[in-house]
Coordinates of C-alpha atoms and ligand atoms in Angstrom, one line a residue:
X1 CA 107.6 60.2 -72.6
X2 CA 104.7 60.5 -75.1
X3 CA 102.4 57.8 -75.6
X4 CA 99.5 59.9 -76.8
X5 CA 98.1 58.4 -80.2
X6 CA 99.1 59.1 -83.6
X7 CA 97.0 61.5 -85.3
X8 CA 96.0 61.8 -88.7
X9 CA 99.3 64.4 -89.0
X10 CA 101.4 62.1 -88.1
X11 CA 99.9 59.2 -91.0
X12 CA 100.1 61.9 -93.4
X13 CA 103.7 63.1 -92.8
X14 CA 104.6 58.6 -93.6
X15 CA 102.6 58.3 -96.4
X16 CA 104.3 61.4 -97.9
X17 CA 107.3 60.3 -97.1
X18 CA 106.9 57.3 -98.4
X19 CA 105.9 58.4 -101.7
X20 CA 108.9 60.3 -101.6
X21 CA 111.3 57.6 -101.6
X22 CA 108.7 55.5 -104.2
X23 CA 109.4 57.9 -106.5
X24 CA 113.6 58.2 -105.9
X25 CA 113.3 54.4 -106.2
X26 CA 111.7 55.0 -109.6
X27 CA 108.7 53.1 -109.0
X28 CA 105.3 54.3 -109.2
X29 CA 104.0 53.6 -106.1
X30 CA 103.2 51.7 -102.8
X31 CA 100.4 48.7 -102.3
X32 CA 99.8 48.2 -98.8
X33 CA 97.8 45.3 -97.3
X34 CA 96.4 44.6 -93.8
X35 CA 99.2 44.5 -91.6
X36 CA 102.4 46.2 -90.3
X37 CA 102.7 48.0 -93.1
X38 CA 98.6 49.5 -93.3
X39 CA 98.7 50.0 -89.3
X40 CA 101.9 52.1 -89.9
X41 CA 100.5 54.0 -92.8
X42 CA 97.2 54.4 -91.5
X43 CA 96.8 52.7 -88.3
X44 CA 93.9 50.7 -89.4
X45 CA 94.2 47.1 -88.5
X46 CA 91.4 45.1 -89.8
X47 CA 89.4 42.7 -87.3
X48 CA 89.8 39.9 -89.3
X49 CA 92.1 39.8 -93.1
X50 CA 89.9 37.8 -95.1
X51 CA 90.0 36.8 -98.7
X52 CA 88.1 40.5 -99.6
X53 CA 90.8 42.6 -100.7
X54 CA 92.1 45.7 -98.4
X55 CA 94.3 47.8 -100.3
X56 CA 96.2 51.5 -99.5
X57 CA 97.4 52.9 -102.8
X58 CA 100.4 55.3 -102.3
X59 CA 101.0 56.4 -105.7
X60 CA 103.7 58.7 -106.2
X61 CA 101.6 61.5 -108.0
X62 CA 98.2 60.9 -107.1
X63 CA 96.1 61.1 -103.5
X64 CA 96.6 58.6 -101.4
X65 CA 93.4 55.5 -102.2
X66 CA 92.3 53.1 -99.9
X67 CA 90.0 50.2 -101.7
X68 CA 88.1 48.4 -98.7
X69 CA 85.5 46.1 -98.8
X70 CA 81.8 47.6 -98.5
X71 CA 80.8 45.8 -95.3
X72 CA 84.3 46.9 -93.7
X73 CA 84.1 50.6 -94.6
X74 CA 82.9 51.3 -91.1
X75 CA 85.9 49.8 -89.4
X76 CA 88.1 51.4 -91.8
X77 CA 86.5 55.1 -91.8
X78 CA 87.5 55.6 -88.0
X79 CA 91.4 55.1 -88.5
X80 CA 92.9 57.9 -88.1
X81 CA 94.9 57.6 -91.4
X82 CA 91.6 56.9 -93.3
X83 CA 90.6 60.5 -92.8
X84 CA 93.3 61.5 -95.1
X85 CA 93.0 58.6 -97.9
X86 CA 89.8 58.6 -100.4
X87 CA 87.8 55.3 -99.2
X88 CA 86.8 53.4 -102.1
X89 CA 84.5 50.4 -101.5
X90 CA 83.2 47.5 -103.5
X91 CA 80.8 44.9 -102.8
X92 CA 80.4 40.6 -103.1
X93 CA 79.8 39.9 -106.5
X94 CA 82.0 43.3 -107.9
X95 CA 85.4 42.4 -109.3
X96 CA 87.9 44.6 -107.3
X97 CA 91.3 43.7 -109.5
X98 CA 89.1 45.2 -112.3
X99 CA 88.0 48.2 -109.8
X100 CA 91.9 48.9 -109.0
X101 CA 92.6 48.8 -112.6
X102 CA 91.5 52.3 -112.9
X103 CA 93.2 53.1 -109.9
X104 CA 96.3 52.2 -110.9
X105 CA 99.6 53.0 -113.7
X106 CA 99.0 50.7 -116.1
X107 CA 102.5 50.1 -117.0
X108 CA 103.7 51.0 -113.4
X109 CA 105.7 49.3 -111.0
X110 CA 104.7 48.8 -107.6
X111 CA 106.5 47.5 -104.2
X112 CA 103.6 45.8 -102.5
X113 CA 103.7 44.8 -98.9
X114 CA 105.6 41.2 -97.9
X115 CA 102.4 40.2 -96.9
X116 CA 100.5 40.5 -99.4
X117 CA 97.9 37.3 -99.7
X118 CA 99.4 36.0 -103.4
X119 CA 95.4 35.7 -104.6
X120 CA 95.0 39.3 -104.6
X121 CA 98.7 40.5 -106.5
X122 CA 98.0 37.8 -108.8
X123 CA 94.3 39.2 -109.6
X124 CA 96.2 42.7 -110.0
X125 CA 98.8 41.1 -112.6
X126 CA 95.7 39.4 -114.2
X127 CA 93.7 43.3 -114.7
X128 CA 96.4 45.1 -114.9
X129 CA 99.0 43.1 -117.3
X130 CA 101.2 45.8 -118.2
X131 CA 102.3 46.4 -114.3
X132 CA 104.9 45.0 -112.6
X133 CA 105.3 44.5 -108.8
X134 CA 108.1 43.6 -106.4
X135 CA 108.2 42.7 -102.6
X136 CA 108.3 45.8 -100.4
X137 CA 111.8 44.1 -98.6
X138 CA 113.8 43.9 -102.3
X139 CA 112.8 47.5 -103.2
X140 CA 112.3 49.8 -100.1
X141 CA 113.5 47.2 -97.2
X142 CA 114.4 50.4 -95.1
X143 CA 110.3 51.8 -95.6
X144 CA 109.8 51.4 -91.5
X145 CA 113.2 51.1 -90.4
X146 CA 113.8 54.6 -89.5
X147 CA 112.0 55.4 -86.3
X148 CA 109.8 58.7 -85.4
X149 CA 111.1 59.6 -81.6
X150 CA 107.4 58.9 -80.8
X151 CA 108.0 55.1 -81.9
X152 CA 111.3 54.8 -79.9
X153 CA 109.4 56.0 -76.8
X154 CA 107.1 53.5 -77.3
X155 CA 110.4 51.0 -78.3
X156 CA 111.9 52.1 -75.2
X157 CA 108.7 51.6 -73.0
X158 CA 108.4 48.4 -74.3
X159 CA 112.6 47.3 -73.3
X160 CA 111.1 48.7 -70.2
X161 CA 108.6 46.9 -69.5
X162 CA 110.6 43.8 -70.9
X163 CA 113.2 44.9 -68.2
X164 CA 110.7 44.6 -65.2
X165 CA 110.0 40.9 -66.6
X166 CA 113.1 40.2 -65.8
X167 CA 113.9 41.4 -62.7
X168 CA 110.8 39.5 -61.7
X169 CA 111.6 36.2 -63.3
X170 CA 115.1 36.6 -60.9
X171 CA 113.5 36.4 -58.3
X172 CA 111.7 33.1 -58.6
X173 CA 113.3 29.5 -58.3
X174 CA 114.5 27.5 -61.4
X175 CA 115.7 24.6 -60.6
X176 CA 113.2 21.5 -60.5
X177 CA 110.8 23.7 -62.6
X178 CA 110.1 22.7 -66.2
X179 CA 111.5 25.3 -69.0
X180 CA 107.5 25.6 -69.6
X181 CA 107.0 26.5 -66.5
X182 CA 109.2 28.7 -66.2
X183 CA 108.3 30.2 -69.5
X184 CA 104.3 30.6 -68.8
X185 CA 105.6 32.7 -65.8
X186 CA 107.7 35.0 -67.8
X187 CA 104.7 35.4 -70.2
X188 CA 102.7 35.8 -67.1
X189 CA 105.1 39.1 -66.3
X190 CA 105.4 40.4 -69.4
X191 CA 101.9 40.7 -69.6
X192 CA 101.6 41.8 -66.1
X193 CA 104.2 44.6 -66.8
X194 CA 102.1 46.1 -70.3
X195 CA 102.6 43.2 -72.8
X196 CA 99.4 42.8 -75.0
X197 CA 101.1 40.0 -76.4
X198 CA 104.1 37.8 -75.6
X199 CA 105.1 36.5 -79.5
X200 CA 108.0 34.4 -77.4
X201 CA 109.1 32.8 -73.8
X202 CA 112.5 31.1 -74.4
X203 CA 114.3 29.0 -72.2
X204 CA 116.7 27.2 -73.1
X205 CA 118.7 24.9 -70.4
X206 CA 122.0 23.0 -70.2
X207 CA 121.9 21.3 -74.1
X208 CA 118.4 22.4 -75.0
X209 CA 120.9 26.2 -74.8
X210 CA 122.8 25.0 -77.5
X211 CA 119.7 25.1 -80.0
X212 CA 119.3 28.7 -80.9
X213 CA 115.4 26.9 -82.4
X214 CA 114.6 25.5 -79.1
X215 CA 111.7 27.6 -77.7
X216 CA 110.8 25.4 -74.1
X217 CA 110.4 21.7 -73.4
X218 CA 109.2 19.7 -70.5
X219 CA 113.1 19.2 -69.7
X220 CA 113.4 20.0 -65.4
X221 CA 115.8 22.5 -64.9
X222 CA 118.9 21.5 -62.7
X223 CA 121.2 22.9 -60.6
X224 CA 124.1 23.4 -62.9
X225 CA 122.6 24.5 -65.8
X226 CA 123.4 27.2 -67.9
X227 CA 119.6 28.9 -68.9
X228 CA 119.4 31.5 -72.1
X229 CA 116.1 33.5 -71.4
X230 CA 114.8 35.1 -74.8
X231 CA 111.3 37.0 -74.3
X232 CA 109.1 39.8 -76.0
X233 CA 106.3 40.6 -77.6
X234 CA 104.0 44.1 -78.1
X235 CA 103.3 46.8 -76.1
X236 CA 101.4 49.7 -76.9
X237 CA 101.5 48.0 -80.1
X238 CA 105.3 48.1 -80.8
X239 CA 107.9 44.9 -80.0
X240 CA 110.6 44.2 -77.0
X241 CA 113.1 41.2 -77.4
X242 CA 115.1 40.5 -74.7
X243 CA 117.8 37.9 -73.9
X244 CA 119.7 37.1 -70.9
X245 CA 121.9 34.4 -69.5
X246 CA 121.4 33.3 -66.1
X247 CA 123.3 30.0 -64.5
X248 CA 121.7 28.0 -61.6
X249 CA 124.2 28.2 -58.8
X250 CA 127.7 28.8 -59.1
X251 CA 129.8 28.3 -62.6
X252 CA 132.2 26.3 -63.8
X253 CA 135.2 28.3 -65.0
X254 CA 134.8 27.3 -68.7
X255 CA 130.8 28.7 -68.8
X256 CA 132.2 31.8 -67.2
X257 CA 134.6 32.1 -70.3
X258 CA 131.9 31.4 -72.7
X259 CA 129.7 34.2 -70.9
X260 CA 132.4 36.7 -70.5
X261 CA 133.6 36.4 -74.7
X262 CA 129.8 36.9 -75.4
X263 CA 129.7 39.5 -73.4
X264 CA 132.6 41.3 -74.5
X265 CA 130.8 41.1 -78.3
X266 CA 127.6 42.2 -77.4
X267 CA 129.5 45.0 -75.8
X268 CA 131.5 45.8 -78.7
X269 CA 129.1 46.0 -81.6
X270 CA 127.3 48.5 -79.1
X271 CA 130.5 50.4 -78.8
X272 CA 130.4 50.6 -83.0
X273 CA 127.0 52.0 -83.3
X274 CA 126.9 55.4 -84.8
X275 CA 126.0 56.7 -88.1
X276 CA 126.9 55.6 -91.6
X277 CA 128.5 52.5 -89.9
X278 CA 127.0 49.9 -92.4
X279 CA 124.6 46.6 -90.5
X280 CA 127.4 44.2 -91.6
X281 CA 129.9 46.0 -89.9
X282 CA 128.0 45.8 -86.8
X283 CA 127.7 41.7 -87.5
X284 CA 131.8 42.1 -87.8
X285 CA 132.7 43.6 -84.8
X286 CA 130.4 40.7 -82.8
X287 CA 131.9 38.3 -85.0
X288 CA 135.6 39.3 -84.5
X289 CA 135.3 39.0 -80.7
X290 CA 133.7 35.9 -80.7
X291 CA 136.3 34.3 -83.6
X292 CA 139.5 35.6 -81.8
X293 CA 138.5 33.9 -78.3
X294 CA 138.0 30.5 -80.4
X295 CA 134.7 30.3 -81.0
X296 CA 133.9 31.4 -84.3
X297 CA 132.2 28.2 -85.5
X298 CA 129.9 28.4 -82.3
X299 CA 128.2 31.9 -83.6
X300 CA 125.8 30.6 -85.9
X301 CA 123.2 33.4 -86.6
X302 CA 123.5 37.3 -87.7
X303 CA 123.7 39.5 -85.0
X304 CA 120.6 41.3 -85.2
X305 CA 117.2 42.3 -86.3
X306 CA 115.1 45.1 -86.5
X307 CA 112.2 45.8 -84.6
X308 CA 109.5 48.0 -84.7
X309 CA 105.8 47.1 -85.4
X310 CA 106.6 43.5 -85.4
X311 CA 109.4 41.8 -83.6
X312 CA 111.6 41.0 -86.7
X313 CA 111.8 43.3 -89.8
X314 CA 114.4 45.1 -91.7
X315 CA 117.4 46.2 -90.9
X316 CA 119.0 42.8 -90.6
X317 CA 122.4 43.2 -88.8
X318 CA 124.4 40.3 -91.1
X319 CA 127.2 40.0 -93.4
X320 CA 126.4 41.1 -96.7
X321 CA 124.0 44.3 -95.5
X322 CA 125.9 47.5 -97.2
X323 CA 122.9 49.5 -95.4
X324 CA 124.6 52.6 -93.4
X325 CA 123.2 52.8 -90.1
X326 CA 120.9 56.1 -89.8
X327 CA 119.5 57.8 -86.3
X328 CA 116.7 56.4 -85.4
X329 CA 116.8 52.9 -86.5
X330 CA 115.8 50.6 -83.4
X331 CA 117.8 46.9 -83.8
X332 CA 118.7 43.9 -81.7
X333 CA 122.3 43.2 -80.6
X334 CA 122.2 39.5 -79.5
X335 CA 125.6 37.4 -80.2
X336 CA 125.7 34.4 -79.2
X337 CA 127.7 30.7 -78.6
X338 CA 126.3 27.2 -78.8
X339 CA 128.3 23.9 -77.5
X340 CA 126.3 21.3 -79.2
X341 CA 125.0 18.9 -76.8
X342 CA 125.9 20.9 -73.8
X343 CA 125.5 25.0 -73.6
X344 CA 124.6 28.2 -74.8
X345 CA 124.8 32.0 -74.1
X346 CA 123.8 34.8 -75.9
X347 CA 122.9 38.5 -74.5
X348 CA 120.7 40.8 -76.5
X349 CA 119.4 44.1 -76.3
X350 CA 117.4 46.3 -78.5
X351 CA 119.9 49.1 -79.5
X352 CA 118.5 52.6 -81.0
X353 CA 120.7 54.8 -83.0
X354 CA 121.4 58.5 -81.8
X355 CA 123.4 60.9 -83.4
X356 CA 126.8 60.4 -81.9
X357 CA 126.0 56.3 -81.1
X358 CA 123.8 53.6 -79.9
X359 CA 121.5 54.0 -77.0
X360 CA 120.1 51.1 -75.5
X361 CA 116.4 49.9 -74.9
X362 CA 117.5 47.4 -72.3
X363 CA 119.0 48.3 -68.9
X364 CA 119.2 45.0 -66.9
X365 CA 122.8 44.0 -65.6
X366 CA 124.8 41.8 -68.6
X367 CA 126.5 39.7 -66.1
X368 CA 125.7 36.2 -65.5
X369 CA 123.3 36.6 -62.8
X370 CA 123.0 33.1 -60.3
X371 CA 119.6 32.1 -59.7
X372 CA 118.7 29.3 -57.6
Ligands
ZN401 ZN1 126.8 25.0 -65.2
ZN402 ZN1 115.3 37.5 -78.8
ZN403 ZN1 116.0 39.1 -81.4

């Protein structure tokens, strides 16, 4: 598995491509700010994103432009994708928005990264008045969604590492524990197994399950309960997000049921992963296993998410998203049900696609596993 870093090559090849599919989408280029979007580009993450404006400029027919300010060249010059861009710095007391206005189409339109601080696009639309500019998500939402096999090592790395977590956190006793508790420790493993950061630690028991929102309480965990265990975070710089259902001691009949249905639609929207299978349809097939057991109203979120560089971005597995499924996007698959006021399950792994079907990220056993 290759975890050697990207290299300038690699930067090169993305912001090419991406300038490719600028141009299809008849814009005129790409603003990147610090962020996903810049580490991807050029793996340059600024120390600190301040009110100084950072700025790649991938415009479709011109060289790649990186505006930085003076005092951060030094950071920025390293990055391996800087080597490729032309650096162009300014300095307190310059105006940058004017300084970009000569770098930039006056009467172009530009996707500009989600996040964006709104000071600096409106001191663009203030120099450059005849431009137009639109979220990176409404005009190129699938920009980082196909994976590099080098990303879905490090994907895959990451559900293993995310895997080992769990396996650990079977092993220790729930009930009596706070869900806190019981959370820090998972965090403690994640991080112990590569994690440089843990974004989230669910756990949700008995009612607090019910509440796909609830992140951990002070509630003590009881013999009985049903617990939904959502985790993940980075490592090596790209996401895991994991969920499993464990029960402590033995089930009732009825949360066996409720496991087993969302099992059997996790299981099934794997099954319909392939190519040129659109995201909703993916949401469907969950959906329809789920509905015909009962328990439609009880699914209350999409199915999935993608993940990549952060733990939630485009594509979004819901009804609605025509978006064909392509090899190498990288996605969660986590149905669920919620009994207000008294359970929940859901199961989700992080699915890739190959060429003939899904893959998954995630190899721990689906079935309800009994912790005491
Ligand atoms: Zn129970
Ligand atoms: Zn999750
Ligand atoms: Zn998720």
């Amino acid at each position: 598995m290759s975890t050697s870093a990207f290299s300038t090559k690699d930067y090169v090849r993305r912001m090419e491509r991406a300038a490719g599919q600028a141009a299809e989408a008849g814009l005129a280029g790409i603003l990147v700010s610090p962020g996903p979007d810049l580490t991807y580009f050029t793996g340059y993450r600024p120390t600190a994103v301040t009110e100084r404006i950072t700025l790649l400029i991938l415009d479709t027919d011109r060289e790649p432009v990186m505006m930085v300010p003076v005092l951060e060249r030094p950071d920025a010059e390293p990055a391996p994708g800087a080597a490729a861009v032309s650096l162009v710095d300014w300095a307190d007391g310059d105006d940058p928005y004017a300084a970009l206005a000569s770098l930039l189409d006056p009467v172009g339109h530009y996707a500009v990264s989600d996040s964006a601080w709104a000071m600096h696009l409106l001191g663009l639309q203030r120099s450059v008045p005849g431009s137009r500019y639109s979220a990176m998500t409404d005009v190129l939402p699938m920009l980082r969604a196909v994976k590099e096999s080098d990303e879905v090592d490090r994907l895959a790395a990451a559900g293993a590492a995310a895997d080992a977590a769990y396996r650990d956190i079977l092993g220790v006793s729930f009930a009596g524990r706070s869900e806190r508790d019981i959370g820090a420790q998972l965090a403690g493993f994640l991080r112990e197994h590569g994690h440089s950061q843990v974004d989230f630690t669910i756990v949700g028991s008995g009612p607090n399950g019910a509440n796909p929102h609830h992140e951990m309480s002070d509630r003590i965990v009881r013999n009985g309960d049903t617990v939904i265990l959502d985790f993940g975070g980075l490592c090596a710089g790209y996401g895991s997000d994991t969920t499993r259902t464990v029960h402590v001691g033995p089930a009732t009949d009825e949360e066996r049921q409720v496991f087993d249905v969302v099992r059997r639609a996790q299981q099934a929207a794997f099954e319909a992963v392939r190519p040129g299978v659109t995201c909703q349809e993916i949401d469907r097939v969950a959906r329809r296993v789920i509905g015909d057991a009962g328990y439609g109203r009880y699914f209350i979120h999409r199915t999935g998410h993608g993940i990549g560089l952060t733990t939630h971005e485009p594509p979004y597995l819901v009804e609605g998203e025509l978006q064909p499924l392509v090899p190498g996007m990288c996605f969660s698959i986590e149905p669920g049900i919620y009994l207000p006021g008294r359970f929940g399950v859901r199961i989700e792994d992080i699915v890739t696609v190959t060429e003939d079907g899904g893959r998954r990220l995630n190899n721990t056993a689906r079935d309800m596993h009994v912790v005491s």
